PDB file of C-alpha atoms in Angstrom:
ATOM      1  CA  MET A 627     -10.838  -8.718 -13.059  1.00 94.00           C
ATOM      2  CA  LYS A 628      -8.951 -11.726 -11.979  1.00 96.00           C
ATOM      3  CA  THR A 629      -8.808 -12.270  -8.124  1.00 98.00           C
ATOM      4  CA  ARG A 630      -5.732 -13.857  -5.906  1.00 98.00           C
ATOM      5  CA  GLN A 631      -5.746 -15.196  -2.438  1.00 97.00           C
ATOM      6  CA  LEU A 632      -3.677 -13.642   0.074  1.00 97.00           C
ATOM      7  CA  GLY A 633      -1.549 -16.367   1.077  1.00 94.00           C
ATOM      8  CA  ARG A 634      -3.241 -19.315   2.875  1.00 96.00           C
ATOM      9  CA  SER A 635      -5.589 -17.383   4.918  1.00 95.00           C
ATOM     10  CA  GLY A 636      -8.541 -17.459   2.727  1.00 95.00           C
ATOM     11  CA  LEU A 637      -8.946 -14.041   1.967  1.00 98.00           C
ATOM     12  CA  GLU A 638      -9.745 -13.526  -1.756  1.00 98.00           C
ATOM     13  CA  VAL A 639      -9.153  -9.956  -3.066  1.00 98.00           C
ATOM     14  CA  SER A 640      -9.024  -8.815  -6.681  1.00 98.00           C
ATOM     15  CA  ALA A 641      -5.798  -9.172  -8.083  1.00 98.00           C
ATOM     16  CA  LEU A 642      -5.360  -5.332  -7.905  1.00 98.00           C
ATOM     17  CA  GLY A 643      -6.256  -3.493  -5.078  1.00 98.00           C
ATOM     18  CA  LEU A 644      -6.974   0.339  -4.640  1.00 98.00           C
ATOM     19  CA  GLY A 645      -4.841   2.680  -2.431  1.00 98.00           C
ATOM     20  CA  CYS A 646      -6.993   5.537  -1.255  1.00 97.00           C
ATOM     21  CA  MET A 647      -4.828   7.698   0.746  1.00 95.00           C
ATOM     22  CA  GLY A 648      -3.621  10.206  -1.509  1.00 92.00           C
ATOM     23  CA  MET A 649      -7.454  11.022  -1.851  1.00 95.00           C
ATOM     24  CA  SER A 650      -7.310  12.983   1.138  1.00 93.00           C
ATOM     25  CA  GLU A 651      -3.499  13.857   1.843  1.00 87.00           C
ATOM     26  CA  PHE A 652       0.191  13.670   1.022  1.00 80.00           C
ATOM     27  CA  TYR A 653      -0.236  14.028  -2.828  1.00 75.00           C
ATOM     28  CA  GLY A 654      -1.677  17.452  -3.459  1.00 71.00           C
ATOM     29  CA  SER A 655      -5.248  18.933  -3.205  1.00 75.00           C
ATOM     30  CA  SER A 656      -8.097  16.702  -2.520  1.00 80.00           C
ATOM     31  CA  ASP A 657     -11.319  16.423  -4.569  1.00 85.00           C
ATOM     32  CA  GLU A 658     -14.005  14.121  -2.880  1.00 86.00           C
ATOM     33  CA  ARG A 659     -16.325  15.051  -5.908  1.00 88.00           C
ATOM     34  CA  GLU A 660     -13.883  12.901  -8.255  1.00 92.00           C
ATOM     35  CA  SER A 661     -12.584  10.462  -5.358  1.00 96.00           C
ATOM     36  CA  ILE A 662     -15.826   9.009  -4.574  1.00 97.00           C
ATOM     37  CA  PRO A 663     -16.755   8.351  -8.320  1.00 97.00           C
ATOM     38  CA  THR A 664     -13.198   6.470  -8.319  1.00 98.00           C
ATOM     39  CA  ILE A 665     -14.082   4.090  -5.716  1.00 98.00           C
ATOM     40  CA  HIS A 666     -17.517   3.545  -7.435  1.00 98.00           C
ATOM     41  CA  ARG A 667     -15.766   2.984 -10.821  1.00 98.00           C
ATOM     42  CA  ALA A 668     -13.041   0.681  -8.914  1.00 98.00           C
ATOM     43  CA  LEU A 669     -16.065  -1.413  -7.691  1.00 98.00           C
ATOM     44  CA  GLU A 670     -17.540  -1.401 -11.324  1.00 98.00           C
ATOM     45  CA  LEU A 671     -13.965  -2.722 -12.862  1.00 98.00           C
ATOM     46  CA  GLY A 672     -14.256  -5.548  -9.749  1.00 98.00           C
ATOM     47  CA  VAL A 673     -11.557  -3.935  -7.854  1.00 98.00           C
ATOM     48  CA  ASN A 674     -12.902  -4.810  -4.619  1.00 98.00           C
ATOM     49  CA  PHE A 675      -9.602  -4.381  -2.087  1.00 98.00           C
ATOM     50  CA  LEU A 676      -9.728  -1.129  -0.609  1.00 98.00           C
ATOM     51  CA  ASP A 677      -6.818   0.062   1.470  1.00 98.00           C
ATOM     52  CA  THR A 678      -7.097   3.022   3.919  1.00 98.00           C
ATOM     53  CA  ALA A 679      -5.702   3.910   7.218  1.00 98.00           C
ATOM     54  CA  ASP A 680      -7.043   5.880  10.430  1.00 98.00           C
ATOM     55  CA  MET A 681      -3.617   8.479   9.943  1.00 97.00           C
ATOM     56  CA  TYR A 682      -4.592   9.421   6.274  1.00 96.00           C
ATOM     57  CA  GLY A 683      -6.228  12.811   6.294  1.00 93.00           C
ATOM     58  CA  PRO A 684      -5.966  12.551   9.312  1.00 95.00           C
ATOM     59  CA  PHE A 685      -9.059  10.506   9.981  1.00 95.00           C
ATOM     60  CA  LYS A 686     -11.069  12.001   6.752  1.00 96.00           C
ATOM     61  CA  ASN A 687      -9.683   9.225   4.524  1.00 97.00           C
ATOM     62  CA  GLU A 688     -11.741   6.470   6.439  1.00 98.00           C
ATOM     63  CA  GLU A 689     -14.651   8.798   6.321  1.00 97.00           C
ATOM     64  CA  LEU A 690     -14.485   9.124   2.746  1.00 97.00           C
ATOM     65  CA  VAL A 691     -14.265   5.613   2.080  1.00 98.00           C
ATOM     66  CA  GLY A 692     -17.073   4.896   4.359  1.00 98.00           C
ATOM     67  CA  ARG A 693     -19.326   7.226   2.489  1.00 97.00           C
ATOM     68  CA  ALA A 694     -18.249   5.887  -0.701  1.00 98.00           C
ATOM     69  CA  ILE A 695     -19.257   2.242   0.150  1.00 98.00           C
ATOM     70  CA  LYS A 696     -22.498   2.957   1.725  1.00 97.00           C
ATOM     71  CA  GLY A 697     -25.197   0.596  -0.022  1.00 97.00           C
ATOM     72  CA  ARG A 698     -21.990  -1.470  -1.544  1.00 98.00           C
ATOM     73  CA  ARG A 699     -20.328  -3.117   1.665  1.00 97.00           C
ATOM     74  CA  ASP A 700     -21.001  -6.600   0.331  1.00 97.00           C
ATOM     75  CA  LYS A 701     -18.842  -5.593  -3.109  1.00 97.00           C
ATOM     76  CA  VAL A 702     -15.974  -4.437  -0.701  1.00 98.00           C
ATOM     77  CA  VAL A 703     -12.875  -6.194   1.059  1.00 98.00           C
ATOM     78  CA  LEU A 704     -11.975  -3.447   3.011  1.00 98.00           C
ATOM     79  CA  ALA A 705      -8.553  -2.830   4.634  1.00 98.00           C
ATOM     80  CA  THR A 706      -7.292  -0.320   7.204  1.00 98.00           C
ATOM     81  CA  LYS A 707      -4.454   0.315   9.747  1.00 98.00           C
ATOM     82  CA  PHE A 708      -3.811   1.556  13.049  1.00 98.00           C
ATOM     83  CA  GLY A 709      -0.561   2.353  14.840  1.00 98.00           C
ATOM     84  CA  ASN A 710       0.876   5.712  13.592  1.00 97.00           C
ATOM     85  CA  MET A 711      -0.851   8.310  16.161  1.00 97.00           C
ATOM     86  CA  ARG A 712      -1.814  11.689  14.904  1.00 95.00           C
ATOM     87  CA  GLY A 713      -3.330  14.664  16.197  1.00 93.00           C
ATOM     88  CA  GLU A 714      -6.294  16.587  15.187  1.00 89.00           C
ATOM     89  CA  ASP A 715      -3.995  19.198  13.721  1.00 90.00           C
ATOM     90  CA  GLY A 716      -2.096  16.821  11.706  1.00 91.00           C
ATOM     91  CA  SER A 717       0.740  16.483  13.855  1.00 92.00           C
ATOM     92  CA  PHE A 718       2.701  13.058  14.120  1.00 92.00           C
ATOM     93  CA  LEU A 719       2.662  11.778  17.586  1.00 95.00           C
ATOM     94  CA  GLY A 720       4.833   8.402  17.381  1.00 95.00           C
ATOM     95  CA  VAL A 721       3.871   4.607  16.980  1.00 97.00           C
ATOM     96  CA  ASN A 722       1.455   3.032  19.448  1.00 98.00           C
ATOM     97  CA  GLY A 723       1.100  -0.739  19.776  1.00 98.00           C
ATOM     98  CA  ARG A 724      -0.462  -1.017  23.189  1.00 98.00           C
ATOM     99  CA  PRO A 725      -3.212  -3.140  23.539  1.00 98.00           C
ATOM    100  CA  GLU A 726      -5.410  -0.525  24.983  1.00 98.00           C
ATOM    101  CA  TYR A 727      -4.877   1.634  22.152  1.00 98.00           C
ATOM    102  CA  VAL A 728      -5.074  -1.194  19.475  1.00 98.00           C
ATOM    103  CA  ARG A 729      -9.001  -1.574  20.809  1.00 98.00           C
ATOM    104  CA  GLN A 730      -9.415   2.097  21.141  1.00 98.00           C
ATOM    105  CA  ALA A 731      -8.280   2.786  17.251  1.00 98.00           C
ATOM    106  CA  CYS A 732     -10.299  -0.046  15.969  1.00 98.00           C
ATOM    107  CA  GLU A 733     -13.614   1.165  17.609  1.00 98.00           C
ATOM    108  CA  ALA A 734     -12.794   4.676  16.350  1.00 98.00           C
ATOM    109  CA  SER A 735     -12.231   3.062  12.664  1.00 98.00           C
ATOM    110  CA  LEU A 736     -15.365   1.184  12.692  1.00 98.00           C
ATOM    111  CA  ARG A 737     -17.223   4.621  13.494  1.00 98.00           C
ATOM    112  CA  ARG A 738     -15.522   6.729  10.852  1.00 98.00           C
ATOM    113  CA  LEU A 739     -16.073   3.911   8.176  1.00 98.00           C
ATOM    114  CA  ASP A 740     -19.453   3.406   9.364  1.00 98.00           C
ATOM    115  CA  VAL A 741     -19.319  -0.619   9.173  1.00 98.00           C
ATOM    116  CA  GLU A 742     -19.682  -3.586  11.730  1.00 98.00           C
ATOM    117  CA  VAL A 743     -16.617  -5.413  11.011  1.00 98.00           C
ATOM    118  CA  ILE A 744     -13.034  -4.561   9.056  1.00 98.00           C
ATOM    119  CA  ASP A 745     -11.996  -7.405   6.732  1.00 98.00           C
ATOM    120  CA  LEU A 746      -8.075  -6.835   7.038  1.00 98.00           C
ATOM    121  CA  TYR A 747      -7.051  -4.893   9.887  1.00 98.00           C
ATOM    122  CA  TYR A 748      -3.086  -4.134  10.044  1.00 98.00           C
ATOM    123  CA  GLN A 749      -0.713  -2.846  12.557  1.00 98.00           C
ATOM    124  CA  HIS A 750       0.527   0.073  10.376  1.00 98.00           C
ATOM    125  CA  ARG A 751       4.144   0.357  11.815  1.00 98.00           C
ATOM    126  CA  VAL A 752       5.644  -1.783  14.653  1.00 98.00           C
ATOM    127  CA  ASP A 753       6.136  -0.153  18.078  1.00 98.00           C
ATOM    128  CA  PRO A 754       9.476  -1.112  19.461  1.00 97.00           C
ATOM    129  CA  ASN A 755       8.668  -0.281  22.841  1.00 98.00           C
ATOM    130  CA  VAL A 756       5.763  -2.986  22.720  1.00 98.00           C
ATOM    131  CA  PRO A 757       6.279  -6.675  22.293  1.00 98.00           C
ATOM    132  CA  ILE A 758       4.492  -7.547  18.980  1.00 98.00           C
ATOM    133  CA  GLU A 759       2.943 -10.454  20.992  1.00 98.00           C
ATOM    134  CA  GLU A 760       1.115  -7.936  23.020  1.00 98.00           C
ATOM    135  CA  THR A 761      -0.128  -6.171  20.073  1.00 98.00           C
ATOM    136  CA  VAL A 762      -1.156  -8.938  18.041  1.00 98.00           C
ATOM    137  CA  GLY A 763      -2.886 -10.397  21.407  1.00 98.00           C
ATOM    138  CA  GLU A 764      -5.193  -7.715  21.446  1.00 98.00           C
ATOM    139  CA  MET A 765      -5.928  -7.918  17.467  1.00 98.00           C
ATOM    140  CA  LYS A 766      -6.683 -11.327  17.781  1.00 98.00           C
ATOM    141  CA  ARG A 767      -9.369 -10.698  20.732  1.00 98.00           C
ATOM    142  CA  LEU A 768     -10.854  -8.270  17.940  1.00 98.00           C
ATOM    143  CA  VAL A 769     -11.159 -11.139  15.650  1.00 98.00           C
ATOM    144  CA  GLU A 770     -12.813 -13.521  18.057  1.00 98.00           C
ATOM    145  CA  GLU A 771     -15.340 -10.494  18.943  1.00 98.00           C
ATOM    146  CA  GLY A 772     -16.347 -10.350  15.274  1.00 98.00           C
ATOM    147  CA  LYS A 773     -15.063  -6.489  14.834  1.00 98.00           C
ATOM    148  CA  VAL A 774     -12.151  -7.661  12.558  1.00 98.00           C
ATOM    149  CA  ARG A 775     -11.967 -10.732   9.985  1.00 98.00           C
ATOM    150  CA  TYR A 776      -8.296 -10.765   9.118  1.00 98.00           C
ATOM    151  CA  LEU A 777      -4.988  -9.608  10.550  1.00 98.00           C
ATOM    152  CA  GLY A 778      -2.276  -7.857   8.820  1.00 98.00           C
ATOM    153  CA  LEU A 779       1.409  -6.182   9.603  1.00 98.00           C
ATOM    154  CA  SER A 780       2.783  -3.401   7.435  1.00 98.00           C
ATOM    155  CA  GLU A 781       6.905  -2.682   7.170  1.00 98.00           C
ATOM    156  CA  ALA A 782       7.591  -5.681   9.792  1.00 98.00           C
ATOM    157  CA  ALA A 783      10.765  -7.517   9.886  1.00 98.00           C
ATOM    158  CA  ALA A 784      10.836 -11.116   9.442  1.00 98.00           C
ATOM    159  CA  GLU A 785      11.291 -12.073  12.844  1.00 98.00           C
ATOM    160  CA  THR A 786       8.582 -10.031  13.961  1.00 98.00           C
ATOM    161  CA  ILE A 787       6.440 -11.346  11.444  1.00 98.00           C
ATOM    162  CA  ARG A 788       7.109 -14.869  12.865  1.00 98.00           C
ATOM    163  CA  ARG A 789       6.612 -14.040  16.364  1.00 98.00           C
ATOM    164  CA  ALA A 790       3.312 -12.511  15.547  1.00 98.00           C
ATOM    165  CA  HIS A 791       2.453 -15.481  13.278  1.00 98.00           C
ATOM    166  CA  ARG A 792       2.416 -17.594  16.477  1.00 98.00           C
ATOM    167  CA  VAL A 793       0.254 -15.479  18.404  1.00 98.00           C
ATOM    168  CA  HIS A 794      -2.560 -15.441  15.543  1.00 98.00           C
ATOM    169  CA  PRO A 795      -2.431 -16.334  11.837  1.00 98.00           C
ATOM    170  CA  ILE A 796      -1.320 -13.209   9.721  1.00 98.00           C
ATOM    171  CA  ALA A 797      -3.178 -12.877   6.592  1.00 98.00           C
ATOM    172  CA  ALA A 798      -1.278 -10.371   4.753  1.00 98.00           C
ATOM    173  CA  LEU A 799       2.022  -8.063   5.136  1.00 98.00           C
ATOM    174  CA  GLN A 800       2.052  -4.743   3.147  1.00 98.00           C
ATOM    175  CA  THR A 801       5.217  -3.261   2.421  1.00 98.00           C
ATOM    176  CA  GLU A 802       6.588  -0.979  -0.516  1.00 97.00           C
ATOM    177  CA  TYR A 803       7.620  -2.996  -3.382  1.00 98.00           C
ATOM    178  CA  SER A 804       8.086  -1.908  -7.105  1.00 97.00           C
ATOM    179  CA  LEU A 805      10.613  -1.874  -9.710  1.00 95.00           C
ATOM    180  CA  TRP A 806      12.866   0.760  -7.751  1.00 91.00           C
ATOM    181  CA  SER A 807      11.926  -0.762  -4.300  1.00 94.00           C
ATOM    182  CA  ARG A 808      12.901  -4.175  -4.003  1.00 95.00           C
ATOM    183  CA  ASP A 809      13.883  -4.617  -0.320  1.00 93.00           C
ATOM    184  CA  PRO A 810      11.179  -7.482   0.221  1.00 97.00           C
ATOM    185  CA  GLU A 811      13.165  -9.449  -2.114  1.00 96.00           C
ATOM    186  CA  ASP A 812      15.861  -9.665   0.976  1.00 94.00           C
ATOM    187  CA  GLY A 813      14.038 -12.537   2.791  1.00 95.00           C
ATOM    188  CA  LEU A 814      10.340 -11.029   3.472  1.00 97.00           C
ATOM    189  CA  LEU A 815       8.969 -12.959   0.523  1.00 98.00           C
ATOM    190  CA  GLU A 816      10.502 -16.040   1.731  1.00 98.00           C
ATOM    191  CA  VAL A 817       8.973 -15.691   5.138  1.00 98.00           C
ATOM    192  CA  CYS A 818       5.810 -14.961   3.709  1.00 98.00           C
ATOM    193  CA  ARG A 819       5.415 -17.647   1.501  1.00 98.00           C
ATOM    194  CA  GLU A 820       7.023 -20.156   4.344  1.00 98.00           C
ATOM    195  CA  LEU A 821       4.152 -18.928   6.436  1.00 98.00           C
ATOM    196  CA  GLY A 822       1.413 -18.547   3.808  1.00 98.00           C
ATOM    197  CA  ILE A 823       1.154 -14.815   4.427  1.00 98.00           C
ATOM    198  CA  GLY A 824       0.114 -12.951   1.502  1.00 98.00           C
ATOM    199  CA  PHE A 825       2.139  -9.897   0.206  1.00 98.00           C
ATOM    200  CA  VAL A 826       0.201  -6.621  -0.280  1.00 98.00           C
ATOM    201  CA  ALA A 827       2.487  -4.227  -2.320  1.00 98.00           C
ATOM    202  CA  TYR A 828       2.145  -0.543  -1.740  1.00 98.00           C
ATOM    203  CA  SER A 829       3.478   2.167  -3.955  1.00 97.00           C
ATOM    204  CA  PRO A 830       3.473  -0.483  -6.600  1.00 98.00           C
ATOM    205  CA  LEU A 831       4.117   3.002  -9.117  1.00 97.00           C
ATOM    206  CA  GLY A 832       7.081   4.474  -6.970  1.00 94.00           C
ATOM    207  CA  ARG A 833       4.621   7.103  -5.556  1.00 91.00           C
ATOM    208  CA  GLY A 834       3.703   8.046  -9.162  1.00 91.00           C
ATOM    209  CA  PHE A 835       7.285   8.146 -10.344  1.00 91.00           C
ATOM    210  CA  LEU A 836       7.039   4.884 -12.448  1.00 94.00           C
ATOM    211  CA  THR A 837       4.192   6.386 -14.252  1.00 93.00           C
ATOM    212  CA  GLY A 838       6.444   8.526 -16.356  1.00 88.00           C
ATOM    213  CA  GLN A 839       4.130  11.879 -15.692  1.00 88.00           C
ATOM    214  CA  ILE A 840       6.606  13.471 -13.355  1.00 89.00           C
ATOM    215  CA  LYS A 841       9.202  15.214 -15.356  1.00 88.00           C
ATOM    216  CA  SER A 842      10.711  17.815 -12.806  1.00 86.00           C
ATOM    217  CA  PHE A 843      10.402  18.402  -9.236  1.00 88.00           C
ATOM    218  CA  ASP A 844       8.170  21.547 -10.126  1.00 86.00           C
ATOM    219  CA  ASP A 845       5.456  19.567 -11.290  1.00 87.00           C
ATOM    220  CA  LEU A 846       4.837  18.167  -7.401  1.00 89.00           C
ATOM    221  CA  ALA A 847       2.244  20.342  -5.804  1.00 84.00           C
ATOM    222  CA  ALA A 848       3.965  22.766  -2.999  1.00 83.00           C
ATOM    223  CA  ASP A 849       2.202  20.774  -0.445  1.00 83.00           C
ATOM    224  CA  ASP A 850       3.214  17.491  -2.010  1.00 83.00           C
ATOM    225  CA  TYR A 851       4.830  15.313   0.677  1.00 79.00           C
ATOM    226  CA  ARG A 852       7.084  13.853  -2.104  1.00 89.00           C
ATOM    227  CA  ARG A 853       8.850  17.050  -2.048  1.00 92.00           C
ATOM    228  CA  LEU A 854      10.599  15.782   0.987  1.00 87.00           C
ATOM    229  CA  SER A 855      11.591  12.632  -0.481  1.00 92.00           C
ATOM    230  CA  PRO A 856      15.052  11.594  -1.005  1.00 93.00           C
ATOM    231  CA  ARG A 857      14.134   9.972  -4.469  1.00 94.00           C
ATOM    232  CA  PHE A 858      12.699  13.036  -5.742  1.00 93.00           C
ATOM    233  CA  GLN A 859      15.360  15.559  -4.634  1.00 92.00           C
ATOM    234  CA  GLY A 860      18.423  16.780  -6.530  1.00 92.00           C
ATOM    235  CA  GLU A 861      20.835  14.440  -8.518  1.00 94.00           C
ATOM    236  CA  ASN A 862      18.615  11.547  -7.190  1.00 94.00           C
ATOM    237  CA  PHE A 863      15.363  12.822  -9.278  1.00 93.00           C
ATOM    238  CA  ASP A 864      17.719  13.214 -12.584  1.00 93.00           C
ATOM    239  CA  LYS A 865      19.243   9.505 -11.663  1.00 93.00           C
ATOM    240  CA  ASN A 866      15.495   8.311 -11.091  1.00 93.00           C
ATOM    241  CA  LEU A 867      14.330  10.222 -14.390  1.00 93.00           C
ATOM    242  CA  GLU A 868      16.771   7.856 -16.590  1.00 93.00           C
ATOM    243  CA  LEU A 869      15.337   4.927 -14.884  1.00 92.00           C
ATOM    244  CA  VAL A 870      11.905   5.852 -15.988  1.00 94.00           C
ATOM    245  CA  LYS A 871      12.991   6.850 -19.392  1.00 95.00           C
ATOM    246  CA  ARG A 872      14.389   2.868 -19.835  1.00 94.00           C
ATOM    247  CA  ILE A 873      10.950   1.652 -18.400  1.00 95.00           C
ATOM    248  CA  GLU A 874       9.316   3.764 -20.826  1.00 96.00           C
ATOM    249  CA  GLU A 875      11.237   2.587 -23.631  1.00 96.00           C
ATOM    250  CA  LEU A 876      10.335  -1.024 -22.752  1.00 96.00           C
ATOM    251  CA  ALA A 877       6.412   0.127 -22.435  1.00 97.00           C
ATOM    252  CA  ALA A 878       6.427   1.473 -25.755  1.00 97.00           C
ATOM    253  CA  GLU A 879       7.932  -1.721 -27.226  1.00 95.00           C
ATOM    254  CA  LYS A 880       4.706  -3.674 -25.536  1.00 96.00           C
ATOM    255  CA  ASN A 881       2.259  -0.720 -26.454  1.00 97.00           C
ATOM    256  CA  CYS A 882       1.434  -0.305 -22.991  1.00 97.00           C
ATOM    257  CA  ALA A 883       1.735   2.750 -20.400  1.00 97.00           C
ATOM    258  CA  PRO A 884       4.754   2.707 -18.332  1.00 97.00           C
ATOM    259  CA  ALA A 885       2.440   2.509 -15.307  1.00 97.00           C
ATOM    260  CA  GLN A 886       1.024  -1.090 -16.571  1.00 98.00           C
ATOM    261  CA  LEU A 887       4.237  -2.319 -17.283  1.00 98.00           C
ATOM    262  CA  ALA A 888       5.339  -1.564 -13.722  1.00 97.00           C
ATOM    263  CA  LEU A 889       2.210  -2.924 -12.246  1.00 98.00           C
ATOM    264  CA  ALA A 890       2.525  -6.206 -14.533  1.00 98.00           C
ATOM    265  CA  TRP A 891       6.211  -6.658 -13.445  1.00 98.00           C
ATOM    266  CA  VAL A 892       4.732  -6.770  -9.868  1.00 98.00           C
ATOM    267  CA  LEU A 893       1.890  -9.038 -10.521  1.00 98.00           C
ATOM    268  CA  ALA A 894       4.173 -11.178 -12.015  1.00 98.00           C
ATOM    269  CA  GLN A 895       6.336 -11.572  -9.170  1.00 97.00           C
ATOM    270  CA  GLY A 896       4.182 -14.043  -7.781  1.00 97.00           C
ATOM    271  CA  SER A 897       0.593 -15.040  -7.310  1.00 96.00           C
ATOM    272  CA  ASP A 898       0.465 -14.241  -3.722  1.00 96.00           C
ATOM    273  CA  ILE A 899       1.182 -10.597  -4.496  1.00 98.00           C
ATOM    274  CA  VAL A 900      -1.378  -8.307  -4.786  1.00 98.00           C
ATOM    275  CA  PRO A 901      -0.508  -4.555  -5.658  1.00 98.00           C
ATOM    276  CA  ILE A 902      -2.605  -1.596  -4.642  1.00 98.00           C
ATOM    277  CA  PRO A 903      -1.754   1.478  -6.748  1.00 98.00           C
ATOM    278  CA  GLY A 904      -3.335   4.735  -5.241  1.00 96.00           C
ATOM    279  CA  THR A 905      -5.234   7.255  -7.485  1.00 96.00           C
ATOM    280  CA  LYS A 906      -7.689   9.578  -6.940  1.00 93.00           C
ATOM    281  CA  ARG A 907      -8.861   9.996 -10.443  1.00 95.00           C
ATOM    282  CA  ARG A 908     -11.038   7.821 -12.506  1.00 96.00           C
ATOM    283  CA  LYS A 909      -8.765   7.733 -15.896  1.00 96.00           C
ATOM    284  CA  TYR A 910      -5.612   6.477 -13.917  1.00 97.00           C
ATOM    285  CA  LEU A 911      -7.825   3.959 -12.461  1.00 98.00           C
ATOM    286  CA  GLU A 912      -8.607   2.654 -15.481  1.00 98.00           C
ATOM    287  CA  GLU A 913      -5.239   2.719 -17.120  1.00 98.00           C
ATOM    288  CA  ASN A 914      -3.840   0.993 -13.941  1.00 98.00           C
ATOM    289  CA  VAL A 915      -6.813  -1.864 -14.481  1.00 98.00           C
ATOM    290  CA  GLY A 916      -5.260  -2.500 -17.828  1.00 98.00           C
ATOM    291  CA  ALA A 917      -2.311  -3.728 -16.530  1.00 98.00           C
ATOM    292  CA  ILE A 918      -4.127  -7.187 -15.629  1.00 97.00           C
ATOM    293  CA  LYS A 919      -4.068  -7.800 -19.480  1.00 97.00           C
ATOM    294  CA  VAL A 920      -0.412  -7.244 -19.690  1.00 97.00           C
ATOM    295  CA  GLU A 921       1.772 -10.422 -20.057  1.00 95.00           C
ATOM    296  CA  ILE A 922       5.319 -10.470 -19.348  1.00 96.00           C
ATOM    297  CA  THR A 923       7.242 -12.971 -20.913  1.00 95.00           C
ATOM    298  CA  PRO A 924      10.260 -14.670 -18.904  1.00 96.00           C
ATOM    299  CA  GLU A 925      12.392 -12.966 -21.563  1.00 96.00           C
ATOM    300  CA  GLU A 926      10.811  -9.615 -21.049  1.00 96.00           C
ATOM    301  CA  LEU A 927      11.360 -10.091 -17.391  1.00 96.00           C
ATOM    302  CA  LYS A 928      14.963 -10.366 -17.675  1.00 96.00           C
ATOM    303  CA  ARG A 929      14.968  -7.378 -19.739  1.00 95.00           C
ATOM    304  CA  ILE A 930      13.310  -5.519 -17.126  1.00 95.00           C
ATOM    305  CA  ASP A 931      15.751  -6.721 -14.509  1.00 94.00           C
ATOM    306  CA  GLU A 932      18.751  -5.636 -16.647  1.00 93.00           C
ATOM    307  CA  VAL A 933      17.129  -1.733 -16.966  1.00 89.00           C
ATOM    308  CA  ALA A 934      15.970  -1.829 -13.458  1.00 90.00           C
ATOM    309  CA  PRO A 935      17.904  -4.024 -11.209  1.00 91.00           C
ATOM    310  CA  ARG A 936      17.750  -4.202  -7.415  1.00 91.00           C
ATOM    311  CA  GLY A 937      18.792  -1.118  -5.910  1.00 90.00           C
ATOM    312  CA  ALA A 938      18.615   1.007  -9.074  1.00 90.00           C
ATOM    313  CA  ALA A 939      16.758   3.756  -7.565  1.00 93.00           C
ATOM    314  CA  ALA A 940      18.772   6.769  -6.345  1.00 92.00           C
ATOM    315  CA  GLY A 941      18.216   7.834  -2.719  1.00 94.00           C
ATOM    316  CA  THR A 942      16.213   6.092   0.057  1.00 94.00           C
ATOM    317  CA  ARG A 943      12.160   5.751   0.109  1.00 93.00           C
ATOM    318  CA  TYR A 944      11.714   7.603   3.215  1.00 90.00           C
ATOM    319  CA  PRO A 945      13.702  10.604   4.838  1.00 89.00           C
ATOM    320  CA  GLU A 946      16.030   9.377   7.560  1.00 90.00           C
ATOM    321  CA  ALA A 947      13.586   9.583  10.499  1.00 86.00           C
ATOM    322  CA  SER A 948      10.613   7.570   8.731  1.00 91.00           C
ATOM    323  CA  MET A 949      13.238   5.142   7.674  1.00 92.00           C
ATOM    324  CA  ALA A 950      14.071   4.299  11.104  1.00 91.00           C
ATOM    325  CA  ALA A 951      10.310   2.934  11.491  1.00 92.00           C
ATOM    326  CA  VAL A 952      10.296   0.366   8.722  1.00 93.00           C
ATOM    327  CA  ASN A 953      11.559  -3.226   8.755  1.00 92.00           C
ATOM    328  CA  ARG A 954      11.738  -3.557  12.360  1.00 91.00           C
TER     329      ARG A 954
END
């Protein structure tokens, strides 16, 4: 496994991370008997960058990850997030960036993960009602107290990143980035590079769509949250399926899986970018890790750009209410 530096922070992680969200929620049923061995297999393969959040489950995903890394803490770069509040019943209670909540959330995450320090602590969504300086100011105090090593932001706008970075160095920005979500190319990547901030790409496989495994809406479980995503509905689904077919054709030419081509494309966008594909199954984890060996030539990058240009995906990446919470 190759490694990458997250910007100029000094934090080194595996070139490919593992998103753990789907192990507990959102993508159909969960199975801890497969999820924990998947995390263990990731560590065996050198994938040491694990991504979770307090809201996943809710709360259960951190506990699952904590159990999985018991006795293996020294092999893991552990990232988690706060800011999206949820009730015990799973209800969404809004975004909270108040300093007192930052501390409360961090303490709760440390308990659930059963660790003494969080390696990378993100604000999951920016709270429009709290100045970013106040939120990051409290995150900075957590670093000074040894409870957190590095700070990150998720789905933040360029100016918000600049303001936050003035309070304390931001090690990483986590935002959706893939062949069908190329919004970060509209200035975010540029700002990160200017400031020396690493870029962590979540959903680099387009929430599974770019794997070619999803052929119809009915392939999604009844409780799969993607059923609510505009890109998986109606005409958008059909149009996006055509996009995937073109990617599948290119992958076949390279004798690799569509998922591997999609991940290799993200990796090729810069050595400061770390994709964190999520999976809860070992066989897909192993397939994803194979993307590290897929080399894409400049000519192939040009061809990929032709079949999957910016804005090629039909539909927004979240429903309208959720879209209001990103890039602010």
